[in-house]
PDB file of C-alpha atoms in Angstrom:
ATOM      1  CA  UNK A   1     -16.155 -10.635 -17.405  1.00 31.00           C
ATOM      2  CA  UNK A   2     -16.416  -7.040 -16.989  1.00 35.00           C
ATOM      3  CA  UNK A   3     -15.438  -5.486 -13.159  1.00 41.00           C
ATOM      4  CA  UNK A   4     -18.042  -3.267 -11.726  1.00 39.00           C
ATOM      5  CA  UNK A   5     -15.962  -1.178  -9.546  1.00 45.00           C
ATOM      6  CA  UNK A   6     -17.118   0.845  -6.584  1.00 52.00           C
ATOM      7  CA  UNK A   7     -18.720   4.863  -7.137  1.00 49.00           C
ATOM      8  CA  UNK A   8     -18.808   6.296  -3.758  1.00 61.00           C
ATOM      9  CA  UNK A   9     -22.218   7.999  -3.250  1.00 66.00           C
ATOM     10  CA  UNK A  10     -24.271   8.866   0.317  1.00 79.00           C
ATOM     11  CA  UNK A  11     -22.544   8.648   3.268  1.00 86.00           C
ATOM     12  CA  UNK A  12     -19.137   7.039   3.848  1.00 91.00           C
ATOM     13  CA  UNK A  13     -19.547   3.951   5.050  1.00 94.00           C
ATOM     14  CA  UNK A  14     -17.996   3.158   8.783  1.00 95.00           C
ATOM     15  CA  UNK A  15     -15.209   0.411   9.845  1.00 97.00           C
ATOM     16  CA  UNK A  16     -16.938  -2.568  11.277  1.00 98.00           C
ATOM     17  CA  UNK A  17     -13.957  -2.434  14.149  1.00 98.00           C
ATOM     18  CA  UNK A  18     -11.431   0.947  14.706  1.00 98.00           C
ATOM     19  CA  UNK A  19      -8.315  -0.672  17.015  1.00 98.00           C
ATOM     20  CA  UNK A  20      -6.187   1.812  18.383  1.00 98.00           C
ATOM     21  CA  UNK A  21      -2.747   0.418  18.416  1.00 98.00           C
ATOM     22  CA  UNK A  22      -0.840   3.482  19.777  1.00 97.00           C
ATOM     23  CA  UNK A  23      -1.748   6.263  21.954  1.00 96.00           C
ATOM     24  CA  UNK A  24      -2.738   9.729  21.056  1.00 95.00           C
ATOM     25  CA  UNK A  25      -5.692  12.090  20.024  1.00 94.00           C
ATOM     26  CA  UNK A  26      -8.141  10.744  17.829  1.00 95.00           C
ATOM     27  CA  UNK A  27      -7.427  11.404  14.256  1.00 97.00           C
ATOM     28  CA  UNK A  28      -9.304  13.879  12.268  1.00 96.00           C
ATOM     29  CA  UNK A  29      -9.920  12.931   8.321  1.00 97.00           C
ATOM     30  CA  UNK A  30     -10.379  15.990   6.654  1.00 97.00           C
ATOM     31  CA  UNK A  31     -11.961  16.886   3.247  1.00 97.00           C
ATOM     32  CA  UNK A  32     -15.040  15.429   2.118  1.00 96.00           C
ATOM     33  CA  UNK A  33     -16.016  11.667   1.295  1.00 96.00           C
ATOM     34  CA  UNK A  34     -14.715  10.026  -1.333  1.00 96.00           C
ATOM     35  CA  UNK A  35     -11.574  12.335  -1.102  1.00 97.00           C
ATOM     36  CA  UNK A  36     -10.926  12.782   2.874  1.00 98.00           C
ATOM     37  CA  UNK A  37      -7.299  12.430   3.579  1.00 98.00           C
ATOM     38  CA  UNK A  38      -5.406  12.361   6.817  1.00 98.00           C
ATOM     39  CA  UNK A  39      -3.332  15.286   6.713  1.00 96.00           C
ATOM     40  CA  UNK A  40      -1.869  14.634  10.898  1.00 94.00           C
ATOM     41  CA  UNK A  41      -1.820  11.016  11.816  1.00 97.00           C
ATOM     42  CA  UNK A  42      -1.402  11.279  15.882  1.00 97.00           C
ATOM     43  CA  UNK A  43      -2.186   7.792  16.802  1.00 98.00           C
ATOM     44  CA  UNK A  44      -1.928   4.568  14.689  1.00 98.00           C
ATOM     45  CA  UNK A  45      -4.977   2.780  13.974  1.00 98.00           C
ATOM     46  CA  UNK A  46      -6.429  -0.043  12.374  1.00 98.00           C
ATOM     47  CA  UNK A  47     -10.022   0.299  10.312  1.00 98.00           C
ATOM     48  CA  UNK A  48     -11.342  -3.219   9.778  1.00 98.00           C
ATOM     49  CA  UNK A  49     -13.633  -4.038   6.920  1.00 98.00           C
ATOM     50  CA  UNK A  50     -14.526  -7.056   7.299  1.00 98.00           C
ATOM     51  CA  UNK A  51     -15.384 -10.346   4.332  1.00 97.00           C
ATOM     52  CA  UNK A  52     -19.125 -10.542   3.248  1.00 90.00           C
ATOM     53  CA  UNK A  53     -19.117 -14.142   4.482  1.00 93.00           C
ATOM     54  CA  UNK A  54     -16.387 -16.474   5.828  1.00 96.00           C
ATOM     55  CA  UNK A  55     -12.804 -14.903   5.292  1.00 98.00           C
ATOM     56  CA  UNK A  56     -10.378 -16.996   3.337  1.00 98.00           C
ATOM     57  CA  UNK A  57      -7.681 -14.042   3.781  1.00 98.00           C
ATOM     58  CA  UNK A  58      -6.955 -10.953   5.020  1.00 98.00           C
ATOM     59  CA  UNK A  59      -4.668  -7.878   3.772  1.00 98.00           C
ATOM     60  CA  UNK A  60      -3.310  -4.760   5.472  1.00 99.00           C
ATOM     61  CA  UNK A  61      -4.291  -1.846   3.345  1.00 99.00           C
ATOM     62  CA  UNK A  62      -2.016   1.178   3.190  1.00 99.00           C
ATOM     63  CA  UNK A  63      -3.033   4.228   1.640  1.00 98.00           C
ATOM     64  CA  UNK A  64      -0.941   6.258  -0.488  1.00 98.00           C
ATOM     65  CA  UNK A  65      -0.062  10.042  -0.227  1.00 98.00           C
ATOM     66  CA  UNK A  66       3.319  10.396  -0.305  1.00 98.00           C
ATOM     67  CA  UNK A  67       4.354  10.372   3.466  1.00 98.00           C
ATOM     68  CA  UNK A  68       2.854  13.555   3.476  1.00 98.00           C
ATOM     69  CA  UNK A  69      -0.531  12.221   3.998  1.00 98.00           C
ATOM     70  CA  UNK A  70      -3.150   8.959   3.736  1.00 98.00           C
ATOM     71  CA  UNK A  71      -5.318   9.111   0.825  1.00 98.00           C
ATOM     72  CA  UNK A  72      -8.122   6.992   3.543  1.00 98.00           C
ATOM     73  CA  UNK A  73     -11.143   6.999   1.104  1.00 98.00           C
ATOM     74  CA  UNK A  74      -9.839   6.483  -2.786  1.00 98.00           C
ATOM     75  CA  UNK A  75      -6.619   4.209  -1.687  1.00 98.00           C
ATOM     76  CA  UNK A  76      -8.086   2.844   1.928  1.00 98.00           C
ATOM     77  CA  UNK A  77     -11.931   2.426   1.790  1.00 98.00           C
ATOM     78  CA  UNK A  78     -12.633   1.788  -1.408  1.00 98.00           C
ATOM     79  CA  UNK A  79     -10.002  -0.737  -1.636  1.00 98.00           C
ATOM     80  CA  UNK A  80     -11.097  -2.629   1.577  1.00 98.00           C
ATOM     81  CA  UNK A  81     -14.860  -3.066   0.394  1.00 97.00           C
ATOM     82  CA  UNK A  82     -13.813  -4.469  -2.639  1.00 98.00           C
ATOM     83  CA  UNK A  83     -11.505  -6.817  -0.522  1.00 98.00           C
ATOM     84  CA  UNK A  84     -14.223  -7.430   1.410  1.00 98.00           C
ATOM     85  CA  UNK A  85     -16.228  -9.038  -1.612  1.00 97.00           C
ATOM     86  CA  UNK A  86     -13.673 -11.211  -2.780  1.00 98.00           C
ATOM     87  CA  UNK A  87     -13.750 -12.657   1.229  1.00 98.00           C
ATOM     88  CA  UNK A  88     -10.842 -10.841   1.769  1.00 98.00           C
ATOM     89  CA  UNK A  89     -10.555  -9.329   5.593  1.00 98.00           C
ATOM     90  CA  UNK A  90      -9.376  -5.518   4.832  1.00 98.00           C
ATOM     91  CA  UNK A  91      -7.308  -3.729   7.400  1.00 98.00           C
ATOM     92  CA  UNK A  92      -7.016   0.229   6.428  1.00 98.00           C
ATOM     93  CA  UNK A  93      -3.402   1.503   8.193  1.00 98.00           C
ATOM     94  CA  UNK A  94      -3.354   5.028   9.587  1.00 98.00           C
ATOM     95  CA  UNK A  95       0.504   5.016  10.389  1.00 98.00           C
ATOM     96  CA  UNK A  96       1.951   8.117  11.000  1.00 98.00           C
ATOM     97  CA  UNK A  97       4.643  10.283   8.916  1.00 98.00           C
ATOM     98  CA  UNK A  98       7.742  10.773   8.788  1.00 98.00           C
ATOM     99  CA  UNK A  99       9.430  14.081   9.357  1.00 98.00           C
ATOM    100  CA  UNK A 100       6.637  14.801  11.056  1.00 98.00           C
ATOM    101  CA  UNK A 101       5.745  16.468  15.019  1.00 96.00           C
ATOM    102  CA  UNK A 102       4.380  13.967  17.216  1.00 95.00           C
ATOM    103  CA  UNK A 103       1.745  16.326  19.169  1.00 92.00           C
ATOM    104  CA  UNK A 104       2.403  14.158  22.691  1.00 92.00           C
ATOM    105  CA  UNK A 105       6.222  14.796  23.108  1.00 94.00           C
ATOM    106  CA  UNK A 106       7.276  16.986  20.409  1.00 95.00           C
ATOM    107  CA  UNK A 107       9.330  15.260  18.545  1.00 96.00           C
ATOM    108  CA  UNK A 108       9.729  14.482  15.161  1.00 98.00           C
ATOM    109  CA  UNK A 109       8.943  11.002  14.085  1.00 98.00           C
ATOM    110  CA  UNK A 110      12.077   9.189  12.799  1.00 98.00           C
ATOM    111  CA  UNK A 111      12.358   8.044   9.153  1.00 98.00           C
ATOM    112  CA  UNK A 112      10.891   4.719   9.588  1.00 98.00           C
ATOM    113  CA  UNK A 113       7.948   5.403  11.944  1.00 98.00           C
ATOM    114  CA  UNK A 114       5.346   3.732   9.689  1.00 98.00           C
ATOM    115  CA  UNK A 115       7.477   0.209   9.368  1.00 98.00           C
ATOM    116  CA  UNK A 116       7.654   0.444  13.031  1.00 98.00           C
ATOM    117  CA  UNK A 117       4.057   0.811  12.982  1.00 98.00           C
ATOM    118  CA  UNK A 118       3.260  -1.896  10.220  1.00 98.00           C
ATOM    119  CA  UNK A 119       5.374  -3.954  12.491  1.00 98.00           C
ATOM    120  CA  UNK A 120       2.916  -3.187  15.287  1.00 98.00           C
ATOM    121  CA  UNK A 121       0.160  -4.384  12.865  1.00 98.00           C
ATOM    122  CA  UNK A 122       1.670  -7.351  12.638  1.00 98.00           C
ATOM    123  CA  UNK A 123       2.229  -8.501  16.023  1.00 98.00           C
ATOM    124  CA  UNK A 124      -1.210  -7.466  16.298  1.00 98.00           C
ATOM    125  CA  UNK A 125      -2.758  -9.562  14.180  1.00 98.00           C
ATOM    126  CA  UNK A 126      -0.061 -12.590  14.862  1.00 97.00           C
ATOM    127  CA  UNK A 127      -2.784 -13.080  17.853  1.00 97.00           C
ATOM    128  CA  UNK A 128      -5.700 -13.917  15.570  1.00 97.00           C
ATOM    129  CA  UNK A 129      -6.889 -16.657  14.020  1.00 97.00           C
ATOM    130  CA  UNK A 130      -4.310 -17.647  10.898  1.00 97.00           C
ATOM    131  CA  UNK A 131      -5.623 -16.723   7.617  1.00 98.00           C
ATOM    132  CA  UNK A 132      -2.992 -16.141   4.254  1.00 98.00           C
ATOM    133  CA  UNK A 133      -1.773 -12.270   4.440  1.00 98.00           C
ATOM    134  CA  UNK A 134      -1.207 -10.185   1.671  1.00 99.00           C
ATOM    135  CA  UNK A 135       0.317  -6.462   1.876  1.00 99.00           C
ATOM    136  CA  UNK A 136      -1.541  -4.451  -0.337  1.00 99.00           C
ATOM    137  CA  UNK A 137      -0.546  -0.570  -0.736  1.00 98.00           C
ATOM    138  CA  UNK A 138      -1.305   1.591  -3.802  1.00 98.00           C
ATOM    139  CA  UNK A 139       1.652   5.444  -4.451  1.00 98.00           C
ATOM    140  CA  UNK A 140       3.387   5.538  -1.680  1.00 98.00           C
ATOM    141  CA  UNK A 141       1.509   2.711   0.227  1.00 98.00           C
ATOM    142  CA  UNK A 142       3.045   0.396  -2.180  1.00 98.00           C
ATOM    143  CA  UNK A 143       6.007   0.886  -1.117  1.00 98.00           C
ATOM    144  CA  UNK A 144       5.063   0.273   2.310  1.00 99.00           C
ATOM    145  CA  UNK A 145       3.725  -2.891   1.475  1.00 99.00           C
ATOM    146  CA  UNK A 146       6.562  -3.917  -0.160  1.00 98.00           C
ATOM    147  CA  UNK A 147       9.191  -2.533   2.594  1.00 98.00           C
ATOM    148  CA  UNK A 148       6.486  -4.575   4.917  1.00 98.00           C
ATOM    149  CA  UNK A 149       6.469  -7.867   2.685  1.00 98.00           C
ATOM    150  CA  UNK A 150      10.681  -8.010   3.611  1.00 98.00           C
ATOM    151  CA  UNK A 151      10.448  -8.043   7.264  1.00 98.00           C
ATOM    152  CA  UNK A 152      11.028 -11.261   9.132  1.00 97.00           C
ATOM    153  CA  UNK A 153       7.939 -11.785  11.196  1.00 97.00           C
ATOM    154  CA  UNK A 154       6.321 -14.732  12.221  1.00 97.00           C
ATOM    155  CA  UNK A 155       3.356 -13.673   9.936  1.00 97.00           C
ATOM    156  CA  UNK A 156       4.681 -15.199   6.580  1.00 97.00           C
ATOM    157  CA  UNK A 157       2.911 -13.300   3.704  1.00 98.00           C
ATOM    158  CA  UNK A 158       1.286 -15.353   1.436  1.00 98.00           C
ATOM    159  CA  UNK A 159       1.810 -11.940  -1.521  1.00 98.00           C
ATOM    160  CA  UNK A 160       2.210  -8.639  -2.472  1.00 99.00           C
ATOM    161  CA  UNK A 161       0.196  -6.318  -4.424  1.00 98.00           C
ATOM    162  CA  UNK A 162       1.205  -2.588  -5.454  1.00 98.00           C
ATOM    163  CA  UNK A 163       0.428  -0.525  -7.945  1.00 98.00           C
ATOM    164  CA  UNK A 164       1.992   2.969  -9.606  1.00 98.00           C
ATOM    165  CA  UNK A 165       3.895   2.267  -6.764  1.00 98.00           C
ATOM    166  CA  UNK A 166       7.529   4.384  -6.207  1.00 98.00           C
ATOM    167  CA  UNK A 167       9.379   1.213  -4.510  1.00 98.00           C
ATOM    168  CA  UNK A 168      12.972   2.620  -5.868  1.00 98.00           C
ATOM    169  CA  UNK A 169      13.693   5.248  -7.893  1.00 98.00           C
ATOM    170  CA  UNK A 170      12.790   7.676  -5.461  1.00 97.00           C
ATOM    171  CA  UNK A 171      16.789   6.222  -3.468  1.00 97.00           C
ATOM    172  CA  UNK A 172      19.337   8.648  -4.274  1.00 96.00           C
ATOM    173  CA  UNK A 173      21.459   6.097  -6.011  1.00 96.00           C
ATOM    174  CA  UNK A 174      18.511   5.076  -8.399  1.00 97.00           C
ATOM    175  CA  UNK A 175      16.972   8.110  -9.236  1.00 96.00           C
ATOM    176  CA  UNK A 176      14.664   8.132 -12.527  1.00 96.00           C
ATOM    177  CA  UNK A 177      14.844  10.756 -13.657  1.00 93.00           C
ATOM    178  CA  UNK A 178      18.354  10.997 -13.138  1.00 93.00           C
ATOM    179  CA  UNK A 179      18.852  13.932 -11.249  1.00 93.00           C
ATOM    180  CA  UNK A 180      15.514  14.297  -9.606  1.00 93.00           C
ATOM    181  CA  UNK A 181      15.712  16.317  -6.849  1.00 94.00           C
ATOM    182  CA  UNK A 182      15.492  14.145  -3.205  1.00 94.00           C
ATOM    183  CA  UNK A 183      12.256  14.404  -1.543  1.00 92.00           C
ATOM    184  CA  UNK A 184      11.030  16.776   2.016  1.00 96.00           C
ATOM    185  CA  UNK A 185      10.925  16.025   4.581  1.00 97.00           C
ATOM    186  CA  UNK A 186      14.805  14.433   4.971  1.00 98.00           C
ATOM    187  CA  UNK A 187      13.184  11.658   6.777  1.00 98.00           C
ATOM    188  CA  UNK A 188      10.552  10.934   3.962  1.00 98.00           C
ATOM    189  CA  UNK A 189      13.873  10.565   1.709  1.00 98.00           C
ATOM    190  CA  UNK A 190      15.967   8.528   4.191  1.00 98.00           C
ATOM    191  CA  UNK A 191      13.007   6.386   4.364  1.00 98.00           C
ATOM    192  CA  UNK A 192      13.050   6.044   0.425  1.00 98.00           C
ATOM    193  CA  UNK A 193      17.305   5.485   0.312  1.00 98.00           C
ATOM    194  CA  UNK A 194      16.538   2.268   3.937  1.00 98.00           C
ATOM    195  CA  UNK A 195      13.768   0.330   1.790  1.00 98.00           C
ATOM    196  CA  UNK A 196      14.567   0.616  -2.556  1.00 98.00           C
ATOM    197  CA  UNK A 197      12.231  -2.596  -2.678  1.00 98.00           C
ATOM    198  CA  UNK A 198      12.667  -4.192  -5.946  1.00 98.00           C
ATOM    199  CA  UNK A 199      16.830  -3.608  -6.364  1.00 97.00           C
ATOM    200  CA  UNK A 200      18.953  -7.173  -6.556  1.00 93.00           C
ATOM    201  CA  UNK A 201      21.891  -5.407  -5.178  1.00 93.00           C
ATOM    202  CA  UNK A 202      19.740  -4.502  -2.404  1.00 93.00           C
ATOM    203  CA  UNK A 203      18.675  -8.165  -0.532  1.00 88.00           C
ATOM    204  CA  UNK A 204      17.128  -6.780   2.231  1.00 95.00           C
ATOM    205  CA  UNK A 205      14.616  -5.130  -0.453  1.00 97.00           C
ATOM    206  CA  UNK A 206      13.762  -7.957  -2.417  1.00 98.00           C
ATOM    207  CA  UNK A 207      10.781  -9.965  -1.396  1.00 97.00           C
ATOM    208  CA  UNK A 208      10.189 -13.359  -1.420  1.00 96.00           C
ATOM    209  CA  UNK A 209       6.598 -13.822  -1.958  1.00 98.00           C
ATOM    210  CA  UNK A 210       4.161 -13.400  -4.877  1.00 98.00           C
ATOM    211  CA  UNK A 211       3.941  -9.935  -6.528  1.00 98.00           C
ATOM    212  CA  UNK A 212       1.495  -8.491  -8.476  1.00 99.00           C
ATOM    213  CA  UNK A 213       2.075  -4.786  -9.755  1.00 98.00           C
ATOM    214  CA  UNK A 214      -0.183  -2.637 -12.164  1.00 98.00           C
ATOM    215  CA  UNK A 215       1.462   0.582 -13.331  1.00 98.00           C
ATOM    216  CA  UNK A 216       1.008   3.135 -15.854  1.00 98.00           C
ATOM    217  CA  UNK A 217       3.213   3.527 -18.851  1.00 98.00           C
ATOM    218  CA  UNK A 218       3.470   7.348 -19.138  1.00 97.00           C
ATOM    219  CA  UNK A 219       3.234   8.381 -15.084  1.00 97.00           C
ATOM    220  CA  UNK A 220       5.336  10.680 -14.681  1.00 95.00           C
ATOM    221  CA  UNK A 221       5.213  11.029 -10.572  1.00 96.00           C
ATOM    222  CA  UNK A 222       5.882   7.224 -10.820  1.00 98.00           C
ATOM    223  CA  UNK A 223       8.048   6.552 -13.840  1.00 98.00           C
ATOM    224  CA  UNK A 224       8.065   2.975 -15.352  1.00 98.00           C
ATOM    225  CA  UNK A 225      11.682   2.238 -13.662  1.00 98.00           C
ATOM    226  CA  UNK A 226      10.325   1.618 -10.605  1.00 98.00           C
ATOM    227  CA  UNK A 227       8.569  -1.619 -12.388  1.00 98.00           C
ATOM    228  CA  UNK A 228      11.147  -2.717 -14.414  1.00 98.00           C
ATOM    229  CA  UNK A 229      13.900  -2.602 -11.560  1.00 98.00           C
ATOM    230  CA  UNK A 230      11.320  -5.155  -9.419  1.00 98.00           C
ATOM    231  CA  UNK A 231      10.483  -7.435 -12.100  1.00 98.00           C
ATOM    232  CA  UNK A 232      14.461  -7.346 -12.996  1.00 98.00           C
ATOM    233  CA  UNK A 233      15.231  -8.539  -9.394  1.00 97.00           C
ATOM    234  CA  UNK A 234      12.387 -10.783  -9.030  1.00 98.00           C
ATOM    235  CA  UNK A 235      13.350 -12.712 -12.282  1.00 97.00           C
ATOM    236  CA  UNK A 236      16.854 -12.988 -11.140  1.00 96.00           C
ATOM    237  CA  UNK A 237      16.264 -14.819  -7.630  1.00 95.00           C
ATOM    238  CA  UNK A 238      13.299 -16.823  -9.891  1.00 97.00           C
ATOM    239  CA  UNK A 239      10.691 -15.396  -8.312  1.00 97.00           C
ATOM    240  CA  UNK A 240       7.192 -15.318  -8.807  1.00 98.00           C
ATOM    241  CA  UNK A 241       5.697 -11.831 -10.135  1.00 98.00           C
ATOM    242  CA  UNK A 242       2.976 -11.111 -12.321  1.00 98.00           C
ATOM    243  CA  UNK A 243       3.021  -6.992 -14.225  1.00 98.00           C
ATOM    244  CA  UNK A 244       0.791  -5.133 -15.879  1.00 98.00           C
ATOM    245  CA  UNK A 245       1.370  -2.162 -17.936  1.00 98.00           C
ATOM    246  CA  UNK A 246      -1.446  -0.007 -19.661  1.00 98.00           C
ATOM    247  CA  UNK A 247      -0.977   3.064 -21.683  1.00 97.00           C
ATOM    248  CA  UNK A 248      -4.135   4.709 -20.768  1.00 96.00           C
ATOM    249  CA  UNK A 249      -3.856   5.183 -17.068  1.00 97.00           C
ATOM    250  CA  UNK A 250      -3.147   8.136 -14.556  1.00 97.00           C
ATOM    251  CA  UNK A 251      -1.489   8.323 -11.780  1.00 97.00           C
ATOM    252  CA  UNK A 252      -3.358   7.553  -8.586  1.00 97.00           C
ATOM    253  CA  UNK A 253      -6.377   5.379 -11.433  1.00 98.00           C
ATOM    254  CA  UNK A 254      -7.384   2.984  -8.187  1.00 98.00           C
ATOM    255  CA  UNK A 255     -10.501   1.962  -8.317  1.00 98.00           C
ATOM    256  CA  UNK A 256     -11.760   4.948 -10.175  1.00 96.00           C
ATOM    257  CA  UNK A 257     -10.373   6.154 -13.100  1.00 92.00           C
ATOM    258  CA  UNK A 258     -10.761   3.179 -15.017  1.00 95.00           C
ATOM    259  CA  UNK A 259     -10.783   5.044 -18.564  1.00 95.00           C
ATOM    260  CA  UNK A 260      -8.911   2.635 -20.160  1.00 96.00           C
ATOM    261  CA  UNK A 261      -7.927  -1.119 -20.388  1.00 96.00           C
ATOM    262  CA  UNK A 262      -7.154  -0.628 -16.865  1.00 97.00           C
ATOM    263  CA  UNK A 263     -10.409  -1.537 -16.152  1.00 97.00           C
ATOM    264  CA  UNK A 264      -9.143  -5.038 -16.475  1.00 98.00           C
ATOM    265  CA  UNK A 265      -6.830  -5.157 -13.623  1.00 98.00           C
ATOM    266  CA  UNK A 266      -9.350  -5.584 -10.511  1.00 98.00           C
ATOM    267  CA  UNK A 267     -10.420  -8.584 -12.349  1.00 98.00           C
ATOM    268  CA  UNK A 268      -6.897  -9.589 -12.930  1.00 98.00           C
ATOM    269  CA  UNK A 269      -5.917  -9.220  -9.722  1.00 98.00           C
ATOM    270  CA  UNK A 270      -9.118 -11.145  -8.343  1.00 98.00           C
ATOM    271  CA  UNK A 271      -7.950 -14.054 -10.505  1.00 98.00           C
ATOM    272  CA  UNK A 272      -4.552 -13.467  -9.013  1.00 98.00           C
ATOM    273  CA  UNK A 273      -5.544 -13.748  -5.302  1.00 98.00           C
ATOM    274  CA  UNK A 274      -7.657 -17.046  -6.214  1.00 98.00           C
ATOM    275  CA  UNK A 275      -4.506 -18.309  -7.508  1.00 98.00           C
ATOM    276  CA  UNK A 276      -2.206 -17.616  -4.589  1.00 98.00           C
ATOM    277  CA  UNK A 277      -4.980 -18.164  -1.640  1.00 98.00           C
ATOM    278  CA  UNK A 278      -5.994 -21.407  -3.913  1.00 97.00           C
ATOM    279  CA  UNK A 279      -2.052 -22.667  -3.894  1.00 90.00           C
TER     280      UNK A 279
END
């Protein structure tokens, strides 16, 4: 079976709920749909796209962009309607940045101001009805979901999904390349060293749920190790993980640029959440 996956034409289509979970200004995407980003997140939010039918799950979405900004349309939207069509509730994050000026008091938001706002997520939706949870983050949202898939919260995850994801090698002890240079903001990078997801030395970072990753063999933003080191640690505490690999894709493929065998992993992903939500 062949994945038809989504090209954004007309206009962009609109949350069925926005929750504000923080206060602050409204937040301005900017750019044009499909490719508006947030470039200033004052306020965290929640955009809720809700299952064409009865849920049987539901999944915080977080957008990549390298804690510089929220890709909202290629790595939030798009993802959440096709969440929504597997029954999948789809919650779109817009946490804020790191390193960055918090236009209400005027100061800068410490390094781990979007786990503190995941965590805010959570306890938000701790008061609705229980459905399985899965983290779902694709860049640098991967990495959230996977720093978010370690916490201790009463919400258990039921898994984790990331792809092209930089969950380690970006920590100055890891670095691949060896010798990369460490990342600006200083917060965005002491963010990075608090959460290497995926390294058995580090326990905090390893999760305990079912993973599935899809990554790209020649990405250079996103180099392979990042993969390797996870499925490494995840095989040594006998976890449960499932990787894919494909030569063909980009960086940053998603939903899009499917030019490749990559077109196969929405449908092997969709036979992955059966599997888990089916357990």
């Amino acid at each position: 079976m062949t994945i038809t996956t989504l090209t954004p034409v007309g206009a962009p289509p609109t949350p069925d709920e926005l929750i504000e979970l923080s206060e602050g200004a409204p937040n301005v995407l900017e750019g044009h749909w499909p490719d508006r980003r947030f470039h200033a997140v004052n306020r965290l939010e929640l955009h809720i796209y809700k299952a064409c039918g009865e849920a049987r799950a539901r999944a915080l979405v977080y957008p990549g962009g390298g804690y510089l900004d929220l890709v909202h349309d290629k790595e939030g939207i798009e993802v959440a309607q096709w969440l929504a069509g597997l029954g999948i509730d789809a919650y779109v994050i817009t946490h804020r940045l790191p390193g960055t000026t918090d236009a209400r008091s005027g100061n800068i938001h410490p390094h781990d101001i979007a786990l503190q706002d995941g965590l805010t997520c959570l306890d938000y939706l701790s008061a609705l009805p229980s459905l399985p949870l899965f983290h779902f983050g694709l860049s640098s949202g991967g990495h959230l979901a996977g720093v978010m898939a370690c916490q201790n919260h009463s919400i258990r995850p039921a898994g984790l999904l990331m792809g092209y994801a930089p969950i380690n090698a970006n920590h100055r002890k890891y670095k691949a390349p060896a010798g990369k240079p460490d990342y600006p903001p200083v917060q965005k990078q002491d963010f990075y060293d608090a959460w290497p997801i995926g390294i058995a030395g580090e326990g905090h970072g390893v999760p305990k749920v079912p993973a599935f990753l899809v990554y790209a063999l020649h990405d250079q933003p996103v180099p392979i190790d990042h993969a390797l080191n996870f499925v490494k640690a995840i095989h040594s505490v006998g976890g449960d993980v499932e990787f894919h690999l494909f030569p063909q894709a980009p960086h940053g493929f998603a939903l899009r640029d499917l030019d490749g065998t990559h077109d196969q992993w929405p449908e092997l992903a969709t036979r992955w959440f059966d599997r888990i939500i089916n357990a």
